[in-house]
Every structure is written in C-alpha cells, then in structure tokens.
Amino acid sequence: MSEMIDPFIKALDQVEQTGPAWLDALRKQGAQDYRTLALPHVKLEQWKYTNLKDLRGAEIAAADAALLDALPATLPDLDAYRLVLVNGRFDADLSDLGGLSDKALVKGLEQALEDGDIETLGGGFEDAALVSLSDALLRDGAFIRIKRGHMLDKPIHLVILSVGSDKLTASHPRIVIDMQDGASATVIETHMGANDSAVVSLPVSEVTVAEKARLGHYKQQLDNAQSYHLAHSAVTVAEGATYDSFVLQLGGKLARCDVRCLIDGAHADVRVNGAYHAGNGQHVDNTSFIDHAAPDAKSAENFRGVLDGDGRGVFQGKILVRQIAQGTDGQQMNRALLLSEKAEIDSKPELEIYADDVKCSHGATAGDMDEDQLFYLMARGIDADTARKLLIQAFLFDVLNEIDYAPAREIFHDAIAAKLGEIA
Amino acid sequence: MAATTETIEQVKELGGGDKYKHGFVTDIEMEFAPKGLNEDIVRFISAKKEEPEWLLEWRLKAFERWKTMPEPDWAKLDVPPIDYNDIYYFAAPKRDEDKPQSLDEVDPKLLETYAKLGIPLKEQEVLAGVAGAPTVAVDAVFDSVSVATTYRKTLEEKGIIFCSISEAVHTHPELVKKYLGSVVPYSDNKHACLNSAVFTDGSFVYIPKGVRCPMELSTYFRINAENTGQFERTLIVADEGSYVSYLEGCTAPQRDENQLHAAVVELVTLDDAEIKYSTVQNWYPGDEEGRGGIYNFVTKRGACRGRNSKISWTQVETGSAITWKYPSCILQGDNSVGEFYSVAITNNRQQADTGTKMIHLGKNTRSKIISKGISAGRSQQTYRGLVRMSPKAESARNYTQCDSLLIGDQCGAHTTPYIESRNASAKVEHEATTSKISEDQLFYCLQRGMSEEDAVSLIVNGFCKEVMQTLPMEFAVEAQKLIGISLEGSVG
Amino acid sequence: MSLLEIKDLQATVGEKQILKGLNLTLRPGEVHAIMGPNGAGKSTLGYSLAGRDGYEVTGGSVTFDGKDLLEMDPSERANEGLFLAFQYPVEIPGVAGTTFLKHALNAKRRHHGEEELDGLEFVKFLRGKAKELGMNDEMLKRPVNVGFSGGEKKRNETLQMSVLEPKLAVLDETDSGLDIDALRVVADGVNRLRSPDRAILVITHYQRLLDYLVPDFVHVLADGKIVKSGDKSLALELEEKGYAEFVSAA
C-alpha cells in the first residue's frame, strides 16, 4: 500500500509571516507539531470511535476569502450584535456591531492582532494535531473581550459561514473570547454552509472566563451534510466564574466538537451540555474533558442524542478531579435514542479521581424510546408515527432546558424542529 | 446466601495482626527447569508433560507470536519492565514422578501449608470427621503443578471430570483439543500468549449433559518458589443443561521481588447450562512501600454458546501488587445471561485495572455488572469495562452499576466504561458514582462506640454487600475477613 | 456527685463562636430540658458533648462521671455511657440494624471488661427491647435507617438507647418531624429508661415533648449561654411568651 499524503501537509508550506514575533513562533511551532502528529487516526484512544479515513487521502485546498452578498435566508434572526466570518475571515459588511459599548471589544481577530489587543494565543490542548494545524495557519477569526465588570446589553451572534467550491476547501477560524473579572455576556454561535459544497471547517476557540465573570456560550452546528466539522474549544474558568454552555449538533457528514474545560479557580460553576441528531450518512462526536484543578467547583454535563438511519453518535466525556480539587461536584450523563437497525452509539464516560472529598457520578443509557410513554400517547388517540415524532423531539427539547438564556433555547428548538420535521 | 454477621466478628479477631497472613514459605524439595524463556523451555514443559504433538505445536505458535507482540499499554497501570528471562517457568515439588493419587499421599508439608492457609480444603475437616463440614472438591496447584484433586470418586460417578489439565490432555484429549483456546485464542494478548506457550497446569472440568454438580469445585493456587512465574490454565465446559459452581483462591509467600502470574481461564456453556465462577484473589500485594508482590495479569473469558445459558463471575480482589484482569462474557446463545460481580480493594501502593466485557451477540441476551471499588493508601484503581450490543442482539439488556469509594486523599479511583450499541431494541444503562466514606456514617458508628477500623470495615462491607451476597458461603466468610484486613492502616 | 458538669463551655463551628460560656450540672436520675430559639447553640451543645469533628471546644471543661469528657474520642465517650440521639439519624445502606447494634453493644461490653454477646444471645436480647418499642423483626433486619420514615428513625434511635443503656442520654430535637402518636411512642420509650442512675438531657425547641417527658429542670439557652433556669413551669412560660425577651437580651 502506498503511503497516503497527509491532506494538510501542503497547506503548511504557506504559513503566514505577518503579525508580532510571538505569533510567528506559534505558527512555526504549530507547523512543526502537526508534521510530527499528523492527521489523527483510530489507534489514538481519543479518536477510537471517529475515523477520519475519508479525509486522509483527500485533496484539500485552502478556502478563499469568499465574498458573500447576503446572509443565508435560514440564519435565525436574533436581536444581537452580529459578527460574521466567511471561510474563517471577518466580513465587516455582513456584520452588525453598531451601538457596542466601549467596554466591549468585538471585532475580527486579524484586526485585534493589528490593534495589539492580544498578547498571546494558543495552549489549552496537548497532542491535538488539528489545533497545531490551526496554530500554523492562524490568521483571522473572531475576537470578543468584555471588560472588567461590564454586562453586555445584548447577546453576540457569531455567524461562521463556509462557502465551498468545486474543491474540498478548509477554513480555520480562530475564536477568542475573553471575559474579564466580573464581566457578563452571552455568545451564540451558528455554524453553517452558505452553499451545498463540501467543506472542512476547523474552528478553534480559546475562551477565558475570569474571576466572577459569567459567559453563556451556545453553539449550533448546522453545516451541510457533505461537510466536515472538527471543532476544538479550550475554556479556562477562574474562581467564582460561571460558564454555561451548550452544543447542538445537527449538521455535517462527520462532525466533532471537542471541549476542554480547565477549572482553575474555586467555586467555579461549569455546565457543558448538548444535544445531537445524526441521520443517514452522519457521524456526530461530542468529546469533552473537564479538568477540576481547584477545590469546591461544580461541573455538570448533560447530553442527549438521537441516532437514525445509519447515523452514528459518539460521546466521550472525561472528568478529571485532581488531588487539590477537594469538594468537587461533578456529574455527567449521556442518553441516546437509537431509532433504526443501523444506528449506533458509542459512549465512553470516564472519571479519573484523585481527591477523596468528592461527589462524582456519570451515567449513560442507550436504547429505544419508552414504550409506556408511547402507549400512553396512543391511548389518548395520537397515531403511532406522530407519537414517536413527538417523543423523539421531546427527548431532545428536554435537554434544552439546561440553557440559561431563553432566546437561545428558542432558536435551538426551531433548529431541531426544522431538521426532524414539524409535527402536525 | 450471604455471609452472616458472625463473620464480621472474625474480621475483628484478625484485626490485631497487620501482616499478610499467607506470607510464609513452605520448604519443600523442588525441581526447576532453568530460568529464562525460549523455545527449549516450551519444549521442555511439553515433554515433561508428555504432551501430544498438536499441543506442542500450539505452544510453539503461541511462543512465536509472543515474541513479536507488544505489552498491553492501554491500562491505567504503571508496570515496570518485566525481565522474562529472570523467571522460572517450571517449578514442581520433587515428587512429580509419582503423583499423589489421594490426599493421603500428598507430602504432609503441603497439607500443612494448606492447613495454615485455611483454604477451602474443607475436605480436611471431612476427613477428620468434623460433622457438618461443607463438601468442596479441590484441585490444588502448587507453583507449577496440580498436587491433589479431591473427591474424584464421587464426581466420577456422575460423569463429572475434574482433574488437572495436564492429566486431561491424556485422558480426554478430544475435549481438550476441542475447547482449549476456543474462547481465549493464544494470540488474544501478550499475557495470554505467554500462558499458552508455557502453561504448566491448572484445572479441567467437564460437566456432562443434564448434570448438576453436587458440590462446589475449587482450585487453590499458590506460588511458593522464588522467581517463579505461575501460568495456570483452567478450562471448564458445561454441557447442555448442566450446572457447576467453581471457586478459585490464591496466595503467595511474602517476597521482596515481584512474581508474575499470567493465567488463562476459559469457560464454555452449552444450551441451558450455567457456570458460576468465584474468585477470592489474595496474592501477596507487596509491602507498605510497594516492594514485592504479584503481578496478576489474567485473561478470563466465558462463552455462552448455548441458548439460555449463563455465566456468572464473582471476584473479590484484595491482593497483588498489580492487577490486570477483565473476566468477560461472550453472549452468543439467544437468551443467554452474563454477570460480573466485583469487589476490588487496593491499599498502600497497589494498582488495579479491572473490569469486564459483555459482548452481546444473541437475541434477548442479558448482562449485569456490579462493581465496587475501594481505594485506600496510595493505591490507584480503575474500573474498565466494555458493553457491546451487536446488530443482532435484539432486545438485549445491560445494567451496569459501578461505585467507587475513596479512603484518604492520596489514592485514586477511576472509571472507564465503553458502551457501544448497534441495536435500537437493545437497552444499556450505566451508572457510576465516586465518593468517600461518609463522615456522617463514620461518626455515627464512632458515637455508638466502635473503633474507627471497625467502623470502616463495617461500612465497606455494607458498600460491597450486593457483591458479597453472590459468593458461595465458603468464600463469603474468608472474603469478608479479607476486606477488613486489606484496609488495615488505611484510616487514622 | 454530679454525672455531668459543664463549666464555662466555649465552642466554635468553623470560624464562628457558638457556645460562649455554658454552665450546666446534671446529677444521676435527673431529667433536664434545654430550650432555646433557633441558632442558640442547642445542637452544637449535643455535638460538642459527643465529640463531633468540626465542633471545636475552645474553652471550659466538661466532667463526665468524674472523667474529663473532652479528652476522649467519640467512641470512648459512647462507651463511657454518653448517648446522643441524633436529630437526623443517618442512613447506612447495606448494614443491617442488628449487625450495627451488636457491634455497638459488644464494643461497650469489651470496654467494660464484660463478655461479648454471641449472635443468638444478642438477637434474643434485641427482640425483647424492640418489642417494648413496637418494632418488628423486619425493621431490625433492614439496613440502618434506610427507607425509614421520620418516626421510624426516631424510634430506632430510642431502641439503640435502650440497648446501649447509657448513663447520660442527650436527645437532640427528638421531637422534630414527629406526629403526635410517634411522639408519644418515643417519649414512652424514653420514660421507660428513666432511672435513678441515669440522667437525660432533652434538647428541644418546643414544649410539647415535655408534656410527655416531664423534666426536673428547664434551662433556656440563648446566644451560647444558659440565660435562665427553672422547673417545668418555665417551659410552659416559654410556650406562652416565646423566646423574644431572651433573644433581645442576648
């Protein structure tokens, strides 16, 4: 068998050299690390259930800074500041950032680098080839900073659009969110394709929530069914801070969201919740790692998934409680509904605990829907099909209640209904 | 039924001594094959046992494979490199030429050893005329060879075969050839490979159609000689409609160096058959600083080949410096049932990575996993389990409950389950919790006048009760004692 | 001679000083009631006497039957004859009530150089005690307090008390969560344990328990001190007037 050429190696020849020296060093290190690590394969424990073999031999081109005349019609309309990235590049025309307080910096990442808003980037992931790749190709993205004690009046809607071409194109948006001490904001991310061409989207997020700050961070992944979505998110939460997050994954041919959350201060409150649906031809992976490195913090993870057709779901969740993290409360649950003969769910909830004064638990279930409930609905005159549909959606809607921010619940609700079909 | 409250009293009796109870060495004339692992040793062992050609070839294939296979590295264990050439692969009491036919002929020193161990050689009591002593047939394996199999006559009348595996190779070659390696292939993993190449003895059990074995069968393993590995191989076949309960116990003397134990156990149940396999593993765990102790690298697997068949594993793991062990069930037959009940206690510097695999292949197959892990001292313990529902496992069910208890803040308790479902009608439920001994519970006991050690032992026994209840009576008493002893010095 | 002598007891929980110089003397045969508003330090007194971690005695002394109580660890205190009936009895899954009590009783017997009871003797002994409290065998077999109602838990505490025959029983809010019938059963059980060589300290917020468990002395505890002592009529007075004057005075 001939050695396949790594699909991203070529891109490393075009590493940028603009910006400050530290950024150059980061890109160089990233390129070097990616050359060593290469595209992840299933022999790595972290990638045991998600196989990138279809990408392995693919020819991937860098995405153009495509020009888009208008936002997709299906984009939810939110009363929010809007920051739009197209193929990883900030699009000022489609963005709407009017009326922002001077306590909030919301702009393209390239601009922020130019303005000297950022002194360092990178870190948070070890041995993650795709993050190294992103470091190597780092150029633009989104930058959000809410200054000390400021509470933003409206949410920020991050719209991350991919415009594919006749070639398989890759974009590497970097999203930086910096919540300073006591600041508070809500960020909603919508990832979607602006056309039906296949793309590879490799967003990397770096989020810091400083002391007593609060971030509501809600992402919906609605990429088209030809595309790859391989996201990484590194979150650091400081003392007394709250990170309330949710990931809704409905799109993509192969989609994976990998969240690593470092709890760095006591009494932090972290919620990493999510819902997913994979239908025919879809593979959806939710991987998370919650690192309790400070005492008396709380983390909760609640995921629900529906797998239909030959759809496959993967849940890997790890809670690490370091010895210093006495008083930790960590809960984790993944519940999956399998609807067809070919559907599959692979769950790996994991606890690694070195402190004794803890309350930790995890659970996972997989199975069909509740027969008693189904019968109850039917006994009230609802036909079997409708009853099933109702129950399937209810199963996913239920977990949306974990979201603190009501408008986000609503748009996610609509997104689920749009995919699974309105019920008459 | 479960062990009664009285047994807790016995825990206390033993509470005074803080040393490994089985840490003595028996001075018996031994015969050794030279140290080291090579083709000649494999041939030597095979020749010593006058094995047929097919078995020697199988061993050699396993050895070839072993040479190229990497050590399993996925477990959460820190295993120092093993010098396979510094181990004796064959050590036997000298009298091997003239194997004892009954207990009377066994070297009295050996019998003394077993008496000292208080092992379920309850037959001694029977022989001594102790009324009401339970009947347990025992196969005792001392270092490399089986030294005594008791109660053979009674069993033979029912057509039950219970003998050492080297003997079975000669007396029942067709059964051995058919089933050996059929559940755990020689290439399964590095340790199984090694076992297949150099296994020296172990037990063989065959329960014929429709026979319910009238007594518990038991194997008792002991590593005695220095620098000796123990590689026993157990094969149990339960033919249609039969039942057997099998017990396994292990000890080793206290030595500063580490000793390797790489066993393989294969179970096969045909239609409507049931095997209940219980283990109390109490190999020497090493001292407080982690010096010495057994490396317990064991591959145990059962295949429920027949419809409505059942395999149930119960293990109480308190010993060994390092434990790597995953008694598993392959549920092939429709309606077959697999169970795994486990209590694992690690203290001081012990490490354990243990759990199970439940592979559901047939329709309506059911499995249940109850795992209770207790970590104390500076020990690290991991539950690792796999539940797989294959596409054909219509309406299969699994329930898993995995609880970990931490005693002290220098130890670790980890849970790594893999849950793979490819069948919509199958239901999998997994729950796991980790916590420490409740201070409220502890204080409540202290307030009622118990010592802290008593209180911990009592609470831990309560925590493990669901598993302990599944042990046969003979073992429950010993296991309950062990829990108290294993946790000594873990509090205060 | 006094059985319990508390002198100038000061105790803190966390950083907070709760007991601020409490004095109290109990002689054998006496029943004392300590009443007081919420937060006065009632439960702290019970836990400090029983030696619970986190309740730190920072001053004063407690002499129990001629010995320094504060020098002893919790189980020694119990074996010396101090019994605390918990306000919230703890559940211990997997441990049968009989097993639990047998351990407790034999620990005490060992402590006093007496022979331990074997299983059979103990069960006989326990059954007799349980019958007096209207508890059936099934309840004894169940794991300690697991799935018990509030009343059953308190009854179980009383049973333990009658089995362990303490010199001093401290009842911490034993009436909380009980309906009137359960209250009566528990009070009857305690009354049966009244004897010339045993003292009982009833800690309670309400007077109603004292209708059934008539005290010889009543003390008002407010802001960590005994602020008033009297006979049983004081309890009735408190019932009528409430604790307001003590709270404001304190």
Short mmCIF file of N, CA and C in Angstrom, two decimals, chain B residues 5-6 8-9 12 438-441 443-452 454 458-459 461-463 465, chain C residues 52 74-75 78-79 82-84 86 91 93-95 99-100 102-104 107 110 116 119 145 157 160 164:
data_model
loop_
_atom_site.label_atom_id
_atom_site.label_comp_id
_atom_site.label_asym_id
_atom_site.label_seq_id
_atom_site.Cartn_x
_atom_site.Cartn_y
_atom_site.Cartn_z
N THR B 5 -23.64 -12.09 59.98
CA THR B 5 -22.99 -11.09 60.82
C THR B 5 -21.82 -11.66 61.59
N GLU B 6 -21.89 -12.94 61.88
CA GLU B 6 -20.83 -13.55 62.67
C GLU B 6 -19.47 -13.37 62.00
N ILE B 8 -18.29 -11.01 60.55
CA ILE B 8 -17.64 -9.73 60.82
C ILE B 8 -16.83 -9.82 62.11
N GLU B 9 -17.32 -10.66 63.00
CA GLU B 9 -16.57 -10.88 64.24
C GLU B 9 -15.18 -11.40 63.91
N LYS B 12 -12.65 -8.99 63.10
CA LYS B 12 -12.05 -8.33 64.26
C LYS B 12 -10.96 -9.18 64.89
N SER B 438 -18.62 8.26 54.03
CA SER B 438 -19.34 9.38 54.59
C SER B 438 -18.89 9.64 56.02
N GLU B 439 -18.53 10.89 56.28
CA GLU B 439 -18.13 11.24 57.64
C GLU B 439 -19.29 11.07 58.60
N ASP B 440 -20.49 11.29 58.08
CA ASP B 440 -21.67 11.11 58.93
C ASP B 440 -21.78 9.66 59.38
N GLN B 441 -21.61 8.75 58.42
CA GLN B 441 -21.71 7.33 58.76
C GLN B 441 -20.63 6.94 59.77
N PHE B 443 -18.94 8.85 61.87
CA PHE B 443 -19.16 9.45 63.18
C PHE B 443 -20.29 8.72 63.92
N TYR B 444 -21.29 8.37 63.18
CA TYR B 444 -22.43 7.66 63.77
C TYR B 444 -21.95 6.37 64.43
N CYS B 445 -21.10 5.62 63.71
CA CYS B 445 -20.56 4.38 64.26
C CYS B 445 -19.67 4.65 65.47
N LEU B 446 -18.83 5.69 65.36
CA LEU B 446 -17.93 6.02 66.47
C LEU B 446 -18.75 6.41 67.70
N GLN B 447 -19.78 7.18 67.44
CA GLN B 447 -20.61 7.62 68.55
C GLN B 447 -21.25 6.42 69.24
N ARG B 448 -21.45 5.37 68.49
CA ARG B 448 -22.02 4.18 69.09
C ARG B 448 -20.93 3.27 69.66
N GLY B 449 -19.71 3.78 69.71
CA GLY B 449 -18.68 3.09 70.45
C GLY B 449 -17.73 2.22 69.64
N MET B 450 -17.87 2.19 68.31
CA MET B 450 -16.98 1.33 67.52
C MET B 450 -15.64 2.04 67.29
N SER B 451 -14.61 1.25 67.11
CA SER B 451 -13.33 1.85 66.75
C SER B 451 -13.41 2.26 65.30
N GLU B 452 -12.49 3.13 64.89
CA GLU B 452 -12.54 3.63 63.53
C GLU B 452 -12.35 2.49 62.52
N ASP B 454 -13.03 -0.69 62.89
CA ASP B 454 -14.26 -1.48 62.87
C ASP B 454 -15.32 -0.80 62.02
N LEU B 458 -16.97 -2.16 58.68
CA LEU B 458 -18.42 -2.38 58.66
C LEU B 458 -19.07 -1.65 57.48
N ILE B 459 -18.68 -0.40 57.31
CA ILE B 459 -19.29 0.40 56.24
C ILE B 459 -18.89 -0.15 54.88
N ASN B 461 -18.02 -3.21 54.19
CA ASN B 461 -18.75 -4.46 53.96
C ASN B 461 -20.18 -4.18 53.51
N GLY B 462 -20.77 -3.15 54.07
CA GLY B 462 -22.11 -2.76 53.64
C GLY B 462 -22.10 -2.29 52.19
N PHE B 463 -21.08 -1.51 51.85
CA PHE B 463 -20.92 -0.98 50.49
C PHE B 463 -20.80 -2.11 49.47
N LYS B 465 -21.95 -5.23 49.86
CA LYS B 465 -22.84 -6.32 50.20
C LYS B 465 -23.45 -7.02 48.98
N ARG C 52 -18.09 15.55 67.97
CA ARG C 52 -18.09 15.54 66.52
C ARG C 52 -17.02 16.48 65.96
N PRO C 74 -14.83 10.18 70.27
CA PRO C 74 -16.29 9.95 70.28
C PRO C 74 -16.69 8.56 70.75
N SER C 75 -15.95 7.51 70.32
CA SER C 75 -16.40 6.19 70.71
C SER C 75 -16.14 5.92 72.18
N ALA C 78 -18.96 7.33 74.05
CA ALA C 78 -20.13 6.47 73.96
C ALA C 78 -19.99 5.29 74.91
N ASN C 79 -18.81 4.68 74.88
CA ASN C 79 -18.59 3.52 75.74
C ASN C 79 -18.61 3.88 77.22
N LEU C 82 -22.19 7.89 77.25
CA LEU C 82 -22.85 9.07 76.69
C LEU C 82 -23.55 8.66 75.39
N PHE C 83 -24.83 8.96 75.29
CA PHE C 83 -25.58 8.60 74.10
C PHE C 83 -26.21 9.85 73.51
N LEU C 84 -25.97 10.07 72.24
CA LEU C 84 -26.61 11.19 71.56
C LEU C 84 -27.65 10.65 70.59
N PHE C 86 -29.67 11.40 67.58
CA PHE C 86 -29.46 12.41 66.54
C PHE C 86 -30.77 13.05 66.09
N GLU C 91 -28.46 7.36 57.46
CA GLU C 91 -28.73 6.10 56.75
C GLU C 91 -27.42 5.40 56.41
N PRO C 93 -26.59 2.33 54.12
CA PRO C 93 -27.04 1.26 53.23
C PRO C 93 -26.17 0.01 53.39
N GLY C 94 -26.81 -1.13 53.32
CA GLY C 94 -26.06 -2.39 53.31
C GLY C 94 -25.70 -2.91 54.69
N VAL C 95 -25.95 -2.15 55.74
CA VAL C 95 -25.64 -2.63 57.08
C VAL C 95 -26.94 -2.82 57.86
N THR C 99 -26.87 -5.99 62.97
CA THR C 99 -25.41 -6.04 62.88
C THR C 99 -24.81 -4.80 63.54
N PHE C 100 -25.38 -3.70 63.17
CA PHE C 100 -24.91 -2.41 63.66
C PHE C 100 -24.95 -2.36 65.19
N LYS C 102 -25.27 -4.80 67.36
CA LYS C 102 -24.46 -5.81 68.02
C LYS C 102 -23.02 -5.31 68.15
N HIS C 103 -22.56 -4.67 67.08
CA HIS C 103 -21.23 -4.09 67.14
C HIS C 103 -21.11 -3.07 68.23
N ALA C 104 -22.13 -2.22 68.28
CA ALA C 104 -22.10 -1.13 69.25
C ALA C 104 -22.12 -1.71 70.68
N ALA C 107 -18.91 -3.51 71.65
CA ALA C 107 -17.82 -2.56 71.86
C ALA C 107 -17.88 -2.04 73.29
N ARG C 110 -16.94 -4.84 75.77
CA ARG C 110 -15.48 -5.01 75.79
C ARG C 110 -14.83 -3.91 76.62
N GLU C 116 -18.59 -10.55 75.54
CA GLU C 116 -19.43 -10.14 74.42
C GLU C 116 -20.59 -11.11 74.28
N GLY C 119 -24.20 -14.17 68.72
CA GLY C 119 -25.30 -13.78 67.84
C GLY C 119 -26.65 -14.11 68.41
N ASN C 145 -31.64 2.67 59.22
CA ASN C 145 -32.37 3.90 58.87
C ASN C 145 -32.72 4.06 57.40
N GLU C 157 -33.70 5.23 67.07
CA GLU C 157 -32.76 5.87 68.00
C GLU C 157 -33.06 5.47 69.43
N GLN C 160 -31.94 1.98 70.11
CA GLN C 160 -30.49 1.93 70.32
C GLN C 160 -30.15 2.36 71.73
N LEU C 164 -28.21 0.18 74.54
CA LEU C 164 -26.88 0.59 74.99
C LEU C 164 -26.89 1.10 76.44
#
